[in-house]
Structures are given as C-alpha cells and as structure tokens.
Amino acid sequence: MSHIIPLWDPVSLAVSGSNDRFPVRRVFCVGRNYADHQKEMGGTGREQPFFFAKAAHDVVPGGGDIPYPPKTANYHWETEMVVAIGKGGARIAAENANAHVWGYTVGLDMTRRDLQQVGKDKGQPWTFGKDFDQAAPMGTLVPAAKIGHPSKARIWLQVNGQVKQDANIEQMIWSVPEQIAFLSQHYTLEAGDLIMTGTPAGVGAAKPGDELIAAIDGLGELRVRILPIV
Ligand code: MN
C-alpha cells in the first residue's frame, strides 16, 4: 500500500541498557497531583484527578536543544515522572495496575502558562497551553523489570545550576496505580501510552538560553537547553 504523503516513524523513547526503543502512542497528563503545587495553582485538597493530553508529536526523546516556543511570554517547566504502559486494558483495578506498566522515566511537561490561563479564564481547552511542538522532553525509559515500581524517590529540577523543584514522588495526591485505574475507566489504555504523573511545587518560567536538568533518583537525568529566539 502506498500513502499520499510520506509515512512517518512513531516517536520512540530510548530504553536503558538496550538498543530497543519504546514507541509512543498517546500522552496523558494528570493535573494538580502534588499538594504543594496544587496550592501554588490555587487548588484545595484532594480533588478528583483530571487529565489532559499532549500529542505524541510533542515528545522530544532524550531532551537536548529545544526552541523557545511562539506566542508565549510565560513558558513554564513542570518536572514529572513518566509512566510507560506496556500492556493495555480497560477498567484496570488499582491493585493490578502495576502489571500494566513497562517502565518509568523523567519528563518535562512544558507549558505556555499564559495561553493555559486564557483557556482557564474562558472555559476553553488547554490545547495551546499544553500541546505544542517540543512540549514534552523525556528521558531514557527504565524497565520496571529492572527497578520495580517506584513509589518513593526524589524528583528535582535545576535551572542554570539552581534547584527550582525538589520533592518526592511519594507526595503525589493520586498514586500511579490510582491514576491508571481512573484513566482506564475512560479509555482503553494501549501499549505505548504514556502518563505524565504531575509536577511538584516550584514551577516557573524558562528563558531562552536556560539549561534545565530534570531528574528522579533511580530514573536518571534529562537535560534540556532552551535555544535563543531567532
Ligand atoms: Mn503537568
């Protein structure tokens, strides 16, 4: 079969200790999932989790140089643990959820905060704020077969050598199994789906030229440099 336009390869993440790669199908993201970040965004207490999506097209495997995006003056970092689904399913029970996870890495849910705010104010979608080119740099996947299912690990971000976010994934309001249970009531999850599991406090605006190092203990580092505006 031929195609009208050239077919593209699916975006894929590198896998620690292997030459194989993990193809990305969809990217789900949970909002306000750390109490201290929820507070800084104006939330109160344990609300029902809510999700938005980024396109797989937004993923920047391995990080590196990314451009400062257009149409924003408030381009925020959000350091997050990323969960890679290896076995799909619908209506997955939280107690069985880990069996659906292939691995974990660290990612950045880059956000045009000013455009997201327009969406919030007007009751419009967050698409322009969250789903844009190069909006999801991600590190190397670490297989759960090697490290198990982390529920406690330091998550941090340095910008130009200064610590901006520093927390622990155990501070998530909704655990990874709870997120999978909730999400899989609304979608049939598929192998290749990713979940960005929320960011702790300390979000802030990146500038052209900034060097970001995001990390989760046990899952390695992700380095990103924001290119100057041309
Ligand atoms: Mn986020």
PDB file of C-alpha atoms and ligand atoms in Angstrom:
ATOM      1  CA  MET A   1       0.000   0.000   0.000  1.00  0.00           C
ATOM      2  CA  SER A   2       1.282   3.466  -0.772  1.00  0.00           C
ATOM      3  CA  HIS A   3       0.468   6.669   1.048  1.00  0.00           C
ATOM      4  CA  ILE A   4      -0.451  10.091  -0.273  1.00  0.00           C
ATOM      5  CA  ILE A   5       2.228  11.733   1.870  1.00  0.00           C
ATOM      6  CA  PRO A   6       5.345  10.004   3.228  1.00  0.00           C
ATOM      7  CA  LEU A   7       4.622   7.856   6.272  1.00  0.00           C
ATOM      8  CA  TRP A   8       6.471   8.909   9.432  1.00  0.00           C
ATOM      9  CA  ASP A   9       8.044   6.781  12.110  1.00  0.00           C
ATOM     10  CA  PRO A  10       6.349   6.827  15.504  1.00  0.00           C
ATOM     11  CA  VAL A  11       8.263   8.818  18.097  1.00  0.00           C
ATOM     12  CA  SER A  12      10.051   6.469  20.472  1.00  0.00           C
ATOM     13  CA  LEU A  13      11.978   6.595  23.733  1.00  0.00           C
ATOM     14  CA  ALA A  14      15.377   5.056  24.358  1.00  0.00           C
ATOM     15  CA  VAL A  15      15.466   2.162  26.795  1.00  0.00           C
ATOM     16  CA  SER A  16      18.111   1.899  29.477  1.00  0.00           C
ATOM     17  CA  GLY A  17      20.537  -0.983  28.907  1.00  0.00           C
ATOM     18  CA  SER A  18      19.149  -1.858  25.473  1.00  0.00           C
ATOM     19  CA  ASN A  19      19.248  -0.771  21.831  1.00  0.00           C
ATOM     20  CA  ASP A  20      15.498  -1.341  21.577  1.00  0.00           C
ATOM     21  CA  ARG A  21      13.142   1.603  21.677  1.00  0.00           C
ATOM     22  CA  PHE A  22       9.687   2.166  23.144  1.00  0.00           C
ATOM     23  CA  PRO A  23       7.192   3.566  20.589  1.00  0.00           C
ATOM     24  CA  VAL A  24       4.862   6.251  21.917  1.00  0.00           C
ATOM     25  CA  ARG A  25       1.135   6.022  21.179  1.00  0.00           C
ATOM     26  CA  ARG A  26      -0.556   8.701  23.337  1.00  0.00           C
ATOM     27  CA  VAL A  27       0.486  11.021  26.149  1.00  0.00           C
ATOM     28  CA  PHE A  28      -1.939  11.522  29.038  1.00  0.00           C
ATOM     29  CA  CYS A  29      -1.099  14.075  31.729  1.00  0.00           C
ATOM     30  CA  VAL A  30      -2.613  14.452  35.174  1.00  0.00           C
ATOM     31  CA  GLY A  31      -3.139  17.945  36.585  1.00  0.00           C
ATOM     32  CA  ARG A  32      -2.512  19.235  40.111  1.00  0.00           C
ATOM     33  CA  ASN A  33      -1.234  15.977  41.557  1.00  0.00           C
ATOM     34  CA  TYR A  34       1.111  17.267  44.281  1.00  0.00           C
ATOM     35  CA  ALA A  35      -0.451  19.128  47.208  1.00  0.00           C
ATOM     36  CA  ASP A  36       2.168  21.895  47.265  1.00  0.00           C
ATOM     37  CA  HIS A  37       1.812  22.501  43.507  1.00  0.00           C
ATOM     38  CA  GLN A  38      -1.977  22.337  43.756  1.00  0.00           C
ATOM     39  CA  LYS A  39      -1.711  25.079  46.366  1.00  0.00           C
ATOM     40  CA  GLU A  40       0.536  27.272  44.205  1.00  0.00           C
ATOM     41  CA  MET A  41      -2.023  26.909  41.369  1.00  0.00           C
ATOM     42  CA  GLY A  42      -4.923  27.830  43.670  1.00  0.00           C
ATOM     43  CA  GLY A  43      -6.424  24.386  44.426  1.00  0.00           C
ATOM     44  CA  THR A  44      -7.817  22.950  47.632  1.00  0.00           C
ATOM     45  CA  GLY A  45      -7.385  19.403  48.922  1.00  0.00           C
ATOM     46  CA  ARG A  46      -7.875  16.037  47.240  1.00  0.00           C
ATOM     47  CA  GLU A  47      -9.996  16.727  44.192  1.00  0.00           C
ATOM     48  CA  GLN A  48     -10.912  14.058  41.649  1.00  0.00           C
ATOM     49  CA  PRO A  49      -7.945  13.645  39.305  1.00  0.00           C
ATOM     50  CA  PHE A  50      -8.276  15.321  35.913  1.00  0.00           C
ATOM     51  CA  PHE A  51      -6.351  14.715  32.748  1.00  0.00           C
ATOM     52  CA  PHE A  52      -5.367  16.479  29.565  1.00  0.00           C
ATOM     53  CA  ALA A  53      -3.382  15.181  26.617  1.00  0.00           C
ATOM     54  CA  LYS A  54      -0.332  16.059  24.623  1.00  0.00           C
ATOM     55  CA  ALA A  55       0.271  14.658  21.145  1.00  0.00           C
ATOM     56  CA  ALA A  56       2.987  12.029  20.749  1.00  0.00           C
ATOM     57  CA  HIS A  57       4.369  14.529  18.228  1.00  0.00           C
ATOM     58  CA  ASP A  58       5.323  16.815  21.161  1.00  0.00           C
ATOM     59  CA  VAL A  59       7.715  14.273  22.692  1.00  0.00           C
ATOM     60  CA  VAL A  60      11.412  15.154  22.489  1.00  0.00           C
ATOM     61  CA  PRO A  61      13.196  11.841  23.143  1.00  0.00           C
ATOM     62  CA  GLY A  62      16.306  12.367  25.228  1.00  0.00           C
ATOM     63  CA  GLY A  63      15.884  16.131  25.527  1.00  0.00           C
ATOM     64  CA  GLY A  64      18.665  18.328  24.143  1.00  0.00           C
ATOM     65  CA  ASP A  65      18.201  21.688  22.450  1.00  0.00           C
ATOM     66  CA  ILE A  66      14.627  22.895  22.002  1.00  0.00           C
ATOM     67  CA  PRO A  67      13.399  26.218  20.665  1.00  0.00           C
ATOM     68  CA  TYR A  68      11.613  28.811  22.814  1.00  0.00           C
ATOM     69  CA  PRO A  69       8.015  28.340  21.610  1.00  0.00           C
ATOM     70  CA  PRO A  70       5.966  31.006  19.818  1.00  0.00           C
ATOM     71  CA  LYS A  71       3.073  33.037  21.249  1.00  0.00           C
ATOM     72  CA  THR A  72       4.105  32.927  24.904  1.00  0.00           C
ATOM     73  CA  ALA A  73       5.810  35.196  27.421  1.00  0.00           C
ATOM     74  CA  ASN A  74       5.442  32.719  30.307  1.00  0.00           C
ATOM     75  CA  TYR A  75       6.947  29.366  29.283  1.00  0.00           C
ATOM     76  CA  HIS A  76       6.960  27.102  32.346  1.00  0.00           C
ATOM     77  CA  TRP A  77       8.785  23.956  33.347  1.00  0.00           C
ATOM     78  CA  GLU A  78       6.998  21.091  35.156  1.00  0.00           C
ATOM     79  CA  THR A  79       9.195  18.153  36.144  1.00  0.00           C
ATOM     80  CA  GLU A  80       7.269  14.877  36.218  1.00  0.00           C
ATOM     81  CA  MET A  81       7.643  11.133  36.444  1.00  0.00           C
ATOM     82  CA  VAL A  82       6.517   9.472  33.218  1.00  0.00           C
ATOM     83  CA  VAL A  83       4.876   6.033  33.264  1.00  0.00           C
ATOM     84  CA  ALA A  84       5.040   3.847  30.139  1.00  0.00           C
ATOM     85  CA  ILE A  85       2.164   1.418  29.637  1.00  0.00           C
ATOM     86  CA  GLY A  86       3.342  -1.946  28.277  1.00  0.00           C
ATOM     87  CA  LYS A  87       0.069  -3.858  28.468  1.00  0.00           C
ATOM     88  CA  GLY A  88      -3.246  -2.230  27.659  1.00  0.00           C
ATOM     89  CA  GLY A  89      -6.573  -2.641  29.321  1.00  0.00           C
ATOM     90  CA  ALA A  90      -9.849  -1.047  30.363  1.00  0.00           C
ATOM     91  CA  ARG A  91     -11.294  -0.708  33.878  1.00  0.00           C
ATOM     92  CA  ILE A  92      -8.000  -1.766  35.440  1.00  0.00           C
ATOM     93  CA  ALA A  93      -8.155  -2.156  39.221  1.00  0.00           C
ATOM     94  CA  ALA A  94      -5.569  -0.133  41.134  1.00  0.00           C
ATOM     95  CA  GLU A  95      -4.234  -3.316  42.778  1.00  0.00           C
ATOM     96  CA  ASN A  96      -3.497  -4.779  39.306  1.00  0.00           C
ATOM     97  CA  ALA A  97      -2.260  -1.572  37.711  1.00  0.00           C
ATOM     98  CA  ASN A  98       1.472  -2.114  38.140  1.00  0.00           C
ATOM     99  CA  ALA A  99       1.271  -5.214  35.911  1.00  0.00           C
ATOM    100  CA  HIS A 100       0.371  -2.856  33.029  1.00  0.00           C
ATOM    101  CA  VAL A 101       3.450  -0.649  33.482  1.00  0.00           C
ATOM    102  CA  TRP A 102       6.519  -1.359  31.372  1.00  0.00           C
ATOM    103  CA  GLY A 103       8.802   1.312  32.747  1.00  0.00           C
ATOM    104  CA  TYR A 104       9.441   4.801  34.041  1.00  0.00           C
ATOM    105  CA  THR A 105      11.389   7.915  33.150  1.00  0.00           C
ATOM    106  CA  VAL A 106      11.591  11.627  33.902  1.00  0.00           C
ATOM    107  CA  GLY A 107       9.929  14.195  31.660  1.00  0.00           C
ATOM    108  CA  LEU A 108       9.122  17.892  31.386  1.00  0.00           C
ATOM    109  CA  ASP A 109       5.511  18.966  30.855  1.00  0.00           C
ATOM    110  CA  MET A 110       6.480  22.276  29.239  1.00  0.00           C
ATOM    111  CA  THR A 111       3.606  24.727  29.424  1.00  0.00           C
ATOM    112  CA  ARG A 112       2.712  28.058  27.829  1.00  0.00           C
ATOM    113  CA  ARG A 113       1.212  29.224  31.139  1.00  0.00           C
ATOM    114  CA  ASP A 114      -0.245  32.424  29.694  1.00  0.00           C
ATOM    115  CA  LEU A 115      -2.129  30.506  26.983  1.00  0.00           C
ATOM    116  CA  GLN A 116      -3.256  27.880  29.518  1.00  0.00           C
ATOM    117  CA  GLN A 117      -4.601  30.749  31.656  1.00  0.00           C
ATOM    118  CA  VAL A 118      -6.624  32.065  28.710  1.00  0.00           C
ATOM    119  CA  GLY A 119      -8.188  28.600  28.436  1.00  0.00           C
ATOM    120  CA  LYS A 120      -8.948  28.517  32.177  1.00  0.00           C
ATOM    121  CA  ASP A 121     -10.454  32.023  32.145  1.00  0.00           C
ATOM    122  CA  LYS A 122     -12.642  31.401  29.113  1.00  0.00           C
ATOM    123  CA  GLY A 123     -13.579  27.778  29.807  1.00  0.00           C
ATOM    124  CA  GLN A 124     -11.719  26.772  26.657  1.00  0.00           C
ATOM    125  CA  PRO A 125      -9.408  23.774  26.102  1.00  0.00           C
ATOM    126  CA  TRP A 126      -5.815  23.809  27.306  1.00  0.00           C
ATOM    127  CA  THR A 127      -4.510  22.693  23.926  1.00  0.00           C
ATOM    128  CA  PHE A 128      -2.475  25.812  23.102  1.00  0.00           C
ATOM    129  CA  GLY A 129      -1.067  25.908  26.632  1.00  0.00           C
ATOM    130  CA  LYS A 130      -0.046  22.260  26.860  1.00  0.00           C
ATOM    131  CA  ASP A 131       0.041  20.593  23.440  1.00  0.00           C
ATOM    132  CA  PHE A 132       2.595  22.247  21.170  1.00  0.00           C
ATOM    133  CA  ASP A 133       5.797  21.395  19.339  1.00  0.00           C
ATOM    134  CA  GLN A 134       8.585  20.087  21.626  1.00  0.00           C
ATOM    135  CA  ALA A 135       6.355  20.417  24.705  1.00  0.00           C
ATOM    136  CA  ALA A 136       7.324  17.042  26.193  1.00  0.00           C
ATOM    137  CA  PRO A 137      11.063  16.308  26.519  1.00  0.00           C
ATOM    138  CA  MET A 138      11.562  12.860  28.052  1.00  0.00           C
ATOM    139  CA  GLY A 139      14.494  10.819  29.274  1.00  0.00           C
ATOM    140  CA  THR A 140      15.530   7.208  28.840  1.00  0.00           C
ATOM    141  CA  LEU A 141      12.978   4.607  29.946  1.00  0.00           C
ATOM    142  CA  VAL A 142      13.991   2.362  32.800  1.00  0.00           C
ATOM    143  CA  PRO A 143      12.222  -1.025  32.720  1.00  0.00           C
ATOM    144  CA  ALA A 144      10.096  -1.968  35.726  1.00  0.00           C
ATOM    145  CA  ALA A 145      11.568  -5.446  35.248  1.00  0.00           C
ATOM    146  CA  LYS A 146      14.866  -3.926  36.456  1.00  0.00           C
ATOM    147  CA  ILE A 147      13.813  -1.493  39.189  1.00  0.00           C
ATOM    148  CA  GLY A 148      10.307  -2.480  40.208  1.00  0.00           C
ATOM    149  CA  HIS A 149       7.611   0.177  40.649  1.00  0.00           C
ATOM    150  CA  PRO A 150       8.987   3.229  42.445  1.00  0.00           C
ATOM    151  CA  SER A 151       6.627   4.900  44.926  1.00  0.00           C
ATOM    152  CA  LYS A 152       9.302   6.897  46.737  1.00  0.00           C
ATOM    153  CA  ALA A 153      12.143   8.796  45.030  1.00  0.00           C
ATOM    154  CA  ARG A 154      13.499  12.338  44.985  1.00  0.00           C
ATOM    155  CA  ILE A 155      12.308  14.378  41.979  1.00  0.00           C
ATOM    156  CA  TRP A 156      14.124  17.605  41.256  1.00  0.00           C
ATOM    157  CA  LEU A 157      14.935  20.250  38.665  1.00  0.00           C
ATOM    158  CA  GLN A 158      17.937  22.518  38.305  1.00  0.00           C
ATOM    159  CA  VAL A 159      17.846  25.580  36.082  1.00  0.00           C
ATOM    160  CA  ASN A 160      21.266  27.052  35.311  1.00  0.00           C
ATOM    161  CA  GLY A 161      22.636  25.151  38.310  1.00  0.00           C
ATOM    162  CA  GLN A 162      19.978  26.401  40.761  1.00  0.00           C
ATOM    163  CA  VAL A 163      17.470  23.982  42.319  1.00  0.00           C
ATOM    164  CA  LYS A 164      13.927  25.062  41.378  1.00  0.00           C
ATOM    165  CA  GLN A 165      11.898  21.950  42.156  1.00  0.00           C
ATOM    166  CA  ASP A 166      12.778  19.440  44.874  1.00  0.00           C
ATOM    167  CA  ALA A 167      10.239  16.940  46.149  1.00  0.00           C
ATOM    168  CA  ASN A 168       9.492  13.238  46.386  1.00  0.00           C
ATOM    169  CA  ILE A 169       7.165  11.201  44.187  1.00  0.00           C
ATOM    170  CA  GLU A 170       5.599   9.793  47.365  1.00  0.00           C
ATOM    171  CA  GLN A 171       3.914  13.228  47.683  1.00  0.00           C
ATOM    172  CA  MET A 172       1.623  12.536  44.725  1.00  0.00           C
ATOM    173  CA  ILE A 173      -2.030  13.014  45.666  1.00  0.00           C
ATOM    174  CA  TRP A 174      -3.124  10.245  43.278  1.00  0.00           C
ATOM    175  CA  SER A 175      -0.631   7.355  43.113  1.00  0.00           C
ATOM    176  CA  VAL A 176       0.358   5.852  39.788  1.00  0.00           C
ATOM    177  CA  PRO A 177      -1.928   2.792  40.281  1.00  0.00           C
ATOM    178  CA  GLU A 178      -4.828   5.123  41.178  1.00  0.00           C
ATOM    179  CA  GLN A 179      -4.171   7.214  38.061  1.00  0.00           C
ATOM    180  CA  ILE A 180      -4.184   4.104  35.860  1.00  0.00           C
ATOM    181  CA  ALA A 181      -7.394   2.860  37.494  1.00  0.00           C
ATOM    182  CA  PHE A 182      -9.123   6.225  36.946  1.00  0.00           C
ATOM    183  CA  LEU A 183      -7.847   6.793  33.406  1.00  0.00           C
ATOM    184  CA  SER A 184      -8.717   3.255  32.282  1.00  0.00           C
ATOM    185  CA  GLN A 185     -12.353   3.823  33.193  1.00  0.00           C
ATOM    186  CA  HIS A 186     -12.467   6.496  30.499  1.00  0.00           C
ATOM    187  CA  TYR A 187     -10.105   4.999  27.905  1.00  0.00           C
ATOM    188  CA  THR A 188      -8.936   1.568  26.897  1.00  0.00           C
ATOM    189  CA  LEU A 189      -5.256   2.024  27.590  1.00  0.00           C
ATOM    190  CA  GLU A 190      -2.903   0.635  24.962  1.00  0.00           C
ATOM    191  CA  ALA A 191       0.703  -0.482  24.981  1.00  0.00           C
ATOM    192  CA  GLY A 192       2.752   2.582  24.084  1.00  0.00           C
ATOM    193  CA  ASP A 193       0.635   5.042  26.058  1.00  0.00           C
ATOM    194  CA  LEU A 194       2.484   7.350  28.446  1.00  0.00           C
ATOM    195  CA  ILE A 195       1.200   9.046  31.574  1.00  0.00           C
ATOM    196  CA  MET A 196       2.840  12.217  32.891  1.00  0.00           C
ATOM    197  CA  THR A 197       2.072  11.988  36.589  1.00  0.00           C
ATOM    198  CA  GLY A 198       2.073  15.614  37.694  1.00  0.00           C
ATOM    199  CA  THR A 199       4.602  18.113  38.978  1.00  0.00           C
ATOM    200  CA  PRO A 200       5.555  19.246  42.480  1.00  0.00           C
ATOM    201  CA  ALA A 201       5.781  22.904  43.540  1.00  0.00           C
ATOM    202  CA  GLY A 202       8.379  25.224  42.091  1.00  0.00           C
ATOM    203  CA  VAL A 203       7.131  25.687  38.553  1.00  0.00           C
ATOM    204  CA  GLY A 204       8.479  28.790  36.889  1.00  0.00           C
ATOM    205  CA  ALA A 205       9.331  30.485  33.637  1.00  0.00           C
ATOM    206  CA  ALA A 206      12.226  29.362  31.436  1.00  0.00           C
ATOM    207  CA  LYS A 207      14.084  31.899  29.328  1.00  0.00           C
ATOM    208  CA  PRO A 208      15.996  31.492  26.100  1.00  0.00           C
ATOM    209  CA  GLY A 209      19.438  30.117  26.878  1.00  0.00           C
ATOM    210  CA  ASP A 210      18.388  28.370  30.103  1.00  0.00           C
ATOM    211  CA  GLU A 211      19.819  24.928  30.873  1.00  0.00           C
ATOM    212  CA  LEU A 212      17.408  22.578  32.618  1.00  0.00           C
ATOM    213  CA  ILE A 213      18.369  19.334  34.331  1.00  0.00           C
ATOM    214  CA  ALA A 214      15.369  17.313  35.495  1.00  0.00           C
ATOM    215  CA  ALA A 215      15.906  14.105  37.434  1.00  0.00           C
ATOM    216  CA  ILE A 216      14.328  11.406  39.526  1.00  0.00           C
ATOM    217  CA  ASP A 217      16.586   9.266  41.678  1.00  0.00           C
ATOM    218  CA  GLY A 218      16.863   5.848  40.061  1.00  0.00           C
ATOM    219  CA  LEU A 219      15.480   7.048  36.719  1.00  0.00           C
ATOM    220  CA  GLY A 220      18.358   9.186  35.535  1.00  0.00           C
ATOM    221  CA  GLU A 221      18.556  12.743  34.254  1.00  0.00           C
ATOM    222  CA  LEU A 222      17.022  14.716  31.419  1.00  0.00           C
ATOM    223  CA  ARG A 223      18.943  17.710  30.087  1.00  0.00           C
ATOM    224  CA  VAL A 224      17.293  20.419  28.022  1.00  0.00           C
ATOM    225  CA  ARG A 225      18.613  23.717  26.711  1.00  0.00           C
ATOM    226  CA  ILE A 226      16.191  26.413  25.567  1.00  0.00           C
ATOM    227  CA  LEU A 227      17.555  27.888  22.376  1.00  0.00           C
ATOM    228  CA  PRO A 228      17.732  31.643  21.860  1.00  0.00           C
ATOM    229  CA  ILE A 229      14.866  33.165  19.896  1.00  0.00           C
ATOM    230  CA  VAL A 230      15.845  33.705  16.266  1.00  0.00           C
TER     231      VAL A 230
HETATM  232 MN    MN B   1       1.976  18.842  34.413  1.00  0.00          MN
END
